[in-house]
XYZ file of C-alpha atoms in Angstrom:
439
model
C -11.590 1.567 10.686
C -8.746 0.379 7.881
C -10.123 -0.283 4.537
C -10.605 -4.162 5.894
C -11.677 -3.757 8.558
C -14.523 -1.165 7.412
C -14.861 -4.308 4.558
C -15.602 -7.150 7.329
C -17.930 -5.396 9.428
C -20.045 -3.825 6.253
C -20.478 -7.593 4.297
C -21.068 -9.058 8.438
C -23.768 -6.569 8.086
C -24.838 -7.440 5.007
C -25.797 -11.046 6.571
C -27.303 -10.246 9.265
C -25.083 -9.813 12.057
C -25.002 -7.040 14.673
C -21.653 -4.887 14.279
C -19.860 -2.516 15.972
C -16.588 -1.001 14.631
C -13.972 1.013 16.613
C -11.258 3.120 15.310
C -8.898 5.011 17.410
C -8.259 7.784 15.237
C -10.765 10.638 14.492
C -11.054 8.579 11.022
C -12.545 6.160 9.148
C -10.057 5.010 6.029
C -6.582 4.585 7.384
C -3.904 5.080 4.752
C -6.806 5.657 2.605
C -7.665 8.908 5.288
C -7.753 12.207 2.947
C -6.870 16.173 3.967
C -8.815 19.325 2.302
C -6.688 20.748 -1.304
C -8.116 23.841 -2.619
C -11.591 22.826 -2.126
C -11.267 19.180 -2.587
C -9.958 15.933 -1.008
C -6.499 14.290 -1.346
C -4.978 10.914 0.015
C -2.521 11.934 2.281
C -1.022 9.302 1.034
C -1.017 8.561 -3.120
C -3.333 5.937 -3.926
C -4.344 4.548 -7.867
C -5.516 1.420 -8.653
C -5.006 -0.684 -11.895
C -7.522 -2.389 -14.464
C -6.683 -6.017 -12.414
C -7.624 -4.819 -9.094
C -11.835 -6.360 -9.567
C -12.286 -6.098 -6.284
C -12.134 -2.552 -5.567
C -13.862 -1.953 -8.578
C -16.801 -4.419 -7.870
C -17.193 -2.606 -4.335
C -16.844 0.967 -6.233
C -19.972 -0.125 -8.593
C -21.383 -2.214 -5.569
C -21.170 1.221 -3.619
C -23.181 3.286 -6.672
C -20.194 5.439 -7.087
C -18.532 3.468 -10.575
C -19.324 6.648 -12.361
C -16.600 8.806 -10.259
C -14.113 6.307 -11.340
C -11.888 7.191 -13.919
C -9.460 5.562 -16.300
C -6.433 7.901 -16.453
C -3.131 7.073 -18.993
C -0.039 7.443 -16.148
C 3.117 9.069 -17.221
C 5.957 6.987 -15.870
C 9.961 8.095 -15.380
C 12.613 7.506 -13.715
C 15.833 10.056 -11.879
C 19.465 8.932 -12.191
C 22.410 11.180 -12.503
C 20.688 14.428 -13.222
C 18.056 12.972 -15.902
C 14.861 12.068 -16.435
C 13.637 8.942 -18.542
C 10.261 8.114 -19.826
C 9.591 4.929 -18.446
C 5.908 4.771 -20.037
C 6.005 1.424 -22.145
C 8.365 -1.194 -22.410
C 9.884 0.388 -25.620
C 10.841 3.338 -22.937
C 13.257 0.509 -21.680
C 15.457 0.761 -24.836
C 16.782 3.879 -24.081
C 17.267 3.414 -20.497
C 20.773 5.306 -19.999
C 21.600 3.615 -16.638
C 21.714 0.063 -18.208
C 23.770 -0.698 -20.677
C 22.108 -1.905 -24.223
C 22.035 -5.859 -24.147
C 21.149 -5.676 -20.432
C 18.344 -3.351 -20.777
C 16.545 -5.982 -23.573
C 16.906 -8.733 -20.618
C 14.981 -7.074 -18.819
C 12.462 -6.571 -21.209
C 12.781 -9.850 -21.883
C 12.403 -10.578 -17.744
C 9.250 -8.244 -17.696
C 7.381 -10.062 -20.515
C 8.275 -13.948 -19.440
C 6.937 -12.362 -15.926
C 3.749 -11.226 -17.076
C 3.140 -14.843 -18.508
C 4.306 -16.480 -15.223
C 1.520 -18.046 -13.053
C 3.662 -20.273 -11.028
C 5.538 -18.669 -8.796
C 6.316 -21.495 -5.955
C 10.199 -21.692 -6.733
C 9.907 -17.772 -6.987
C 9.720 -17.998 -2.795
C 12.853 -19.669 -2.255
C 15.118 -17.370 -3.870
C 15.422 -13.194 -3.506
C 14.806 -11.597 -6.207
C 19.221 -9.748 -6.082
C 20.132 -13.511 -6.666
C 17.179 -14.466 -9.053
C 17.720 -10.784 -11.385
C 21.608 -11.755 -11.543
C 21.304 -15.363 -12.135
C 18.422 -15.109 -14.727
C 18.355 -11.118 -16.460
C 22.489 -9.956 -15.006
C 24.455 -8.440 -12.417
C 24.173 -4.480 -14.270
C 20.685 -4.785 -14.802
C 20.067 -5.279 -10.912
C 22.618 -2.545 -10.283
C 20.853 -0.644 -12.331
C 17.661 -0.481 -11.812
C 15.930 -2.746 -9.498
C 18.926 -2.408 -7.004
C 18.055 1.322 -6.560
C 14.146 0.540 -6.435
C 14.794 -2.255 -3.654
C 17.660 -0.422 -1.031
C 15.145 2.643 -1.874
C 11.808 0.876 -1.036
C 13.897 -1.589 2.207
C 16.721 0.129 3.161
C 19.634 -2.567 4.499
C 17.068 -5.261 4.156
C 16.774 -5.010 0.182
C 18.856 -8.117 -0.443
C 16.733 -10.134 1.264
C 13.499 -9.013 -0.331
C 11.652 -12.637 -1.714
C 11.380 -12.540 -5.612
C 8.281 -13.531 -5.288
C 7.257 -9.713 -3.845
C 8.562 -8.884 -6.846
C 6.705 -11.102 -9.560
C 3.709 -10.314 -7.783
C 4.783 -6.365 -8.893
C 5.659 -7.186 -12.384
C 3.074 -9.705 -12.947
C 0.180 -7.712 -11.808
C 0.902 -4.459 -13.187
C 1.787 -5.895 -16.506
C -1.508 -8.000 -16.874
C -3.717 -4.578 -16.689
C -2.165 -3.499 -19.761
C -5.336 -5.102 -21.449
C -4.384 -4.433 -24.745
C -0.873 -5.970 -24.317
C 2.121 -5.175 -22.600
C 2.729 -2.290 -25.392
C -0.606 -0.443 -24.718
C 0.454 2.523 -22.263
C -0.697 1.823 -18.520
C -3.968 3.472 -17.754
C -4.448 3.998 -13.819
C -7.759 4.521 -12.078
C -8.912 7.360 -9.791
C -12.195 8.610 -7.967
C -12.871 12.270 -8.943
C -13.573 13.634 -5.162
C -10.700 11.229 -3.751
C -10.826 7.443 -2.312
C -12.831 9.203 0.254
C -15.602 8.702 -2.060
C -16.199 5.094 -1.199
C -15.203 5.010 2.199
C -17.848 7.821 2.889
C -20.445 5.907 1.263
C -19.247 2.666 2.658
C -19.719 4.134 6.039
C -22.896 5.638 5.103
C -24.006 2.347 4.309
C -23.318 0.875 7.630
C -24.252 3.293 10.016
C -27.813 2.653 8.171
C -27.607 -0.828 8.643
C -27.160 -0.654 12.385
C -23.516 -0.815 12.087
C -22.480 0.997 15.125
C -19.839 2.730 13.976
C -16.842 4.106 16.639
C -13.806 6.869 15.569
C -11.662 8.101 18.817
C -12.536 4.697 20.301
C -8.953 3.285 20.694
C -9.134 -0.797 21.885
C -6.937 -1.777 25.120
C -7.136 -5.374 24.757
C -9.511 -8.108 23.697
C -10.613 -10.941 26.033
C -11.116 -14.232 26.155
C -12.366 -16.842 28.220
C -11.472 -20.773 27.980
C -9.261 -20.248 24.875
C -12.328 -18.094 23.261
C -13.014 -14.275 22.264
C -15.772 -13.195 24.386
C -14.670 -8.613 23.885
C -13.207 -6.494 23.559
C -11.982 -3.172 26.538
C -12.001 -0.083 25.248
C -9.297 2.644 26.493
C -12.087 4.198 28.966
C -12.126 0.363 30.795
C -15.122 0.051 29.188
C -15.740 -4.052 28.036
C -18.068 -4.402 25.240
C -19.232 -8.267 24.654
C -18.890 -9.847 21.264
C -19.561 -13.675 19.721
C -16.572 -13.060 17.697
C -13.642 -10.275 17.489
C -11.767 -9.350 14.088
C -9.090 -7.171 14.422
C -7.506 -5.408 11.545
C -4.066 -4.369 12.696
C -0.312 -4.441 12.221
C 0.619 -8.076 13.981
C 2.874 -6.110 16.068
C -0.450 -4.254 17.685
C -2.987 -7.241 17.723
C 0.507 -9.044 19.661
C 0.018 -6.361 22.303
C -4.018 -6.184 22.282
C -4.664 -10.752 21.992
C -4.802 -12.861 24.731
C -2.006 -15.261 25.098
C -1.562 -17.383 22.086
C 0.557 -20.565 21.052
C 4.035 -19.783 20.511
C 3.813 -21.272 17.061
C 1.386 -18.085 16.444
C 4.000 -15.860 18.629
C 6.248 -16.421 16.679
C 4.877 -15.734 13.023
C 3.723 -12.277 14.733
C 7.295 -11.459 16.013
C 8.749 -13.017 12.293
C 7.850 -10.218 9.762
C 9.894 -6.949 10.224
C 7.896 -3.495 8.697
C 8.709 -0.763 7.063
C 7.446 2.885 7.770
C 5.973 5.411 5.229
C 7.456 8.648 5.304
C 5.222 10.966 2.728
C 5.533 14.511 2.450
C 2.995 16.845 0.213
C 3.102 20.031 -1.153
C 1.213 22.529 -3.478
C 3.433 24.095 -6.124
C 2.426 27.002 -8.340
C 3.907 25.684 -10.919
C 4.455 21.714 -12.175
C 8.034 20.811 -10.720
C 7.658 18.089 -14.046
C 6.029 16.155 -17.069
C 5.837 12.815 -14.816
C 2.992 11.564 -12.918
C 5.176 8.662 -11.203
C 8.975 9.513 -11.150
C 11.714 6.330 -9.235
C 14.458 7.839 -8.253
C 17.368 6.006 -8.734
C 20.230 8.002 -7.779
C 20.112 6.815 -3.815
C 21.923 9.893 -2.816
C 18.631 11.772 -2.963
C 16.434 11.910 0.569
C 13.503 9.759 -1.315
C 12.594 7.053 -3.036
C 9.502 8.653 -5.259
C 8.071 11.746 -7.012
C 4.565 11.562 -7.419
C 3.579 14.601 -8.824
C -0.798 14.573 -8.885
C -1.592 16.685 -10.989
C 0.312 15.241 -13.540
C -2.160 12.581 -13.322
C -5.512 14.621 -11.777
C -5.580 18.094 -13.379
C -5.313 20.681 -11.044
C -8.537 22.550 -11.675
C -9.797 19.771 -9.184
C -7.177 21.469 -6.717
C -8.136 25.448 -7.131
C -5.459 25.265 -9.750
C -2.571 23.848 -7.251
C -0.271 21.949 -8.065
C 0.627 18.657 -5.878
C 3.640 16.613 -5.155
C 4.488 14.227 -3.141
C 7.570 13.069 -2.240
C 7.685 9.280 -0.818
C 10.040 7.612 1.641
C 9.863 4.322 3.060
C 12.221 3.990 6.035
C 13.233 1.700 8.926
C 10.738 1.518 12.062
C 13.982 3.498 13.839
C 15.011 5.762 11.148
C 16.294 9.203 11.926
C 13.494 10.868 9.271
C 11.033 9.850 11.882
C 12.844 11.838 14.760
C 13.115 14.941 12.915
C 10.730 17.918 12.838
C 8.880 18.850 9.790
C 10.737 22.164 9.122
C 14.059 19.318 9.259
C 12.940 17.430 6.861
C 11.694 20.588 3.964
C 15.810 21.570 4.725
C 16.528 17.938 3.571
C 13.997 17.610 0.820
C 13.722 21.396 -0.686
C 17.681 21.064 -2.442
C 16.996 17.887 -3.873
C 14.373 18.867 -6.314
C 16.731 21.512 -7.477
C 18.251 18.090 -9.170
C 14.838 17.567 -10.655
C 14.330 20.588 -11.735
C 16.917 23.088 -11.393
C 14.417 26.131 -12.270
C 12.859 25.238 -8.878
C 12.662 27.758 -6.048
C 11.196 27.400 -2.285
C 9.095 30.369 -3.415
C 7.183 27.726 -5.742
C 5.542 26.397 -2.743
C 2.067 27.523 -1.485
C 1.776 24.411 1.265
C 3.162 21.483 2.913
C 2.688 18.901 4.830
C 4.378 15.252 6.286
C 2.969 12.490 7.275
C 3.758 9.607 9.088
C 3.080 5.805 9.054
C 5.194 3.243 11.516
C 3.574 0.207 9.867
C 3.322 0.656 6.058
C 4.965 -2.098 4.207
C 5.734 -5.530 5.869
C 9.394 -6.884 4.523
C 8.724 -10.406 2.332
C 11.990 -12.822 2.705
C 11.830 -15.764 1.389
C 9.934 -18.499 2.402
C 6.775 -16.133 3.314
C 4.465 -18.699 3.369
C 5.912 -20.609 5.752
C 5.840 -17.405 8.811
C 3.003 -16.074 7.561
C 0.431 -15.833 10.364
C -3.062 -17.302 9.699
C -6.733 -14.947 9.787
C -7.985 -17.891 12.154
C -6.324 -17.230 15.243
C -5.773 -20.093 18.115
C -8.099 -18.653 20.128
C -11.449 -19.356 18.995
C -13.412 -16.569 17.891
C -10.775 -13.998 16.968
C -9.666 -12.958 13.777
C -6.443 -11.102 12.465
C -6.267 -9.276 8.986
C -3.148 -7.140 8.615
C -0.905 -5.846 5.919
C 1.188 -9.044 6.494
C -0.752 -11.546 5.451
C -1.538 -10.162 1.890
C 0.916 -12.382 -0.019
C 2.274 -12.855 -2.762
C 0.305 -9.795 -4.050
C 1.623 -6.754 -2.160
C -0.375 -4.924 -0.142
C -2.990 -2.093 -0.830
C -6.851 -0.853 -1.005
C -7.522 -4.263 -3.662
C -6.030 -7.055 -1.633
C -7.281 -5.039 1.805
C -10.896 -5.195 0.790
C -10.609 -8.535 -0.737
C -9.003 -9.764 2.629
C -12.097 -8.492 4.355
C -14.423 -10.045 2.702
C -12.687 -13.704 2.840
C -12.149 -12.765 6.958
C -15.367 -11.934 7.172
C -17.018 -15.216 5.705
C -14.773 -17.362 7.924
C -16.580 -15.524 11.009
C -19.966 -16.373 9.334
C -18.704 -19.704 8.346
C -17.192 -20.594 11.769
C -20.161 -19.110 13.962
C -23.028 -21.626 11.378
C -20.928 -24.582 13.116
C -21.539 -23.513 16.077
C -24.895 -23.179 15.622
C -25.336 -19.400 18.332
C -27.752 -17.336 17.905
C -26.371 -13.991 16.298
C -24.619 -11.276 18.672
C -22.324 -8.934 18.410
C -18.811 -8.370 16.202
C -16.399 -6.019 17.467
């Protein structure tokens, strides 16, 4: 019932197949879930899209909600050593104090080079740390990319492949249609991305898709190495000619019938980071920045995303909205702490960003946790990535660990959902059987 699974169900429905969709949570959308703030919907985990995200843009237009897609100039910053640096255009790099001047120039040249670079095969075989230290400089890594990688990947920061970082830089720079010096524009749907999720669900239900929320799947069944359906949490068996599992690879292994040793090795070969996202509404702004990277690793979060510096507070009853973002190992102590314990850690750190900040600025606050949010992309990742077609005929997997070299996100989840649906249709046609249900 996340974005990828919904897309697969929608595309299968459009091709005339009988489809049933099962989601364990009470809502569809996965990590695009929303909640109400000031009379409007807001994502539990911050979201925006780039101009290069053509797959989701096409789907939004197809669903008839393209008029709600707005392109807004972003305000990016960097916080380090008590100071906020603007990071809106590459020229801002020239005043970036945490990196020596000559290395700032080298970082700018690196971004320009990677923007034009389409061949990324060599980046699979070297870590981002080693590549930057070799091709830019060690001070450039220590002052900029090192803190970000440490914040996102913890102790695994020096294992992350350059292919992952190349993709982040290449696609983001490519989204500046007027050239690298143009200010970046990011896309957002008025009313939240729930708008297209709701419309896709409405069209699926109208088209005959049996949508079941609050319906956890206990296991996937197979006979003679061929998928036959699913068993729900209440013991009900649902027969199907094909099963698409849109779940984290770790969960898939628990649900699926026995796989080949090589495929199970691939499922086990990818480690995950979890996400912990704190959200608060404030009486006044924290900073003028929308997306603030935190270079100071003594701070208890990786980024501060002030949503209402992107989409105005008038959309949320006048509230200012701030996200505090963290990517953490799944056994990190933060996942064991209560909400109050976490806020006791986060709130004092906000005074470093704005010394005037006070807890009485806060109107409401929430904390959301996702154990499977970011796969760790290591060297030669393509050799361990599991395929969508599993060793069991008629059983398919779609999960974030298969999005590579691009980073996970709505655009590539939708693209994956379309591709897997087409695989299922093509394989079904080869078998030459009558249409049946896909769960």
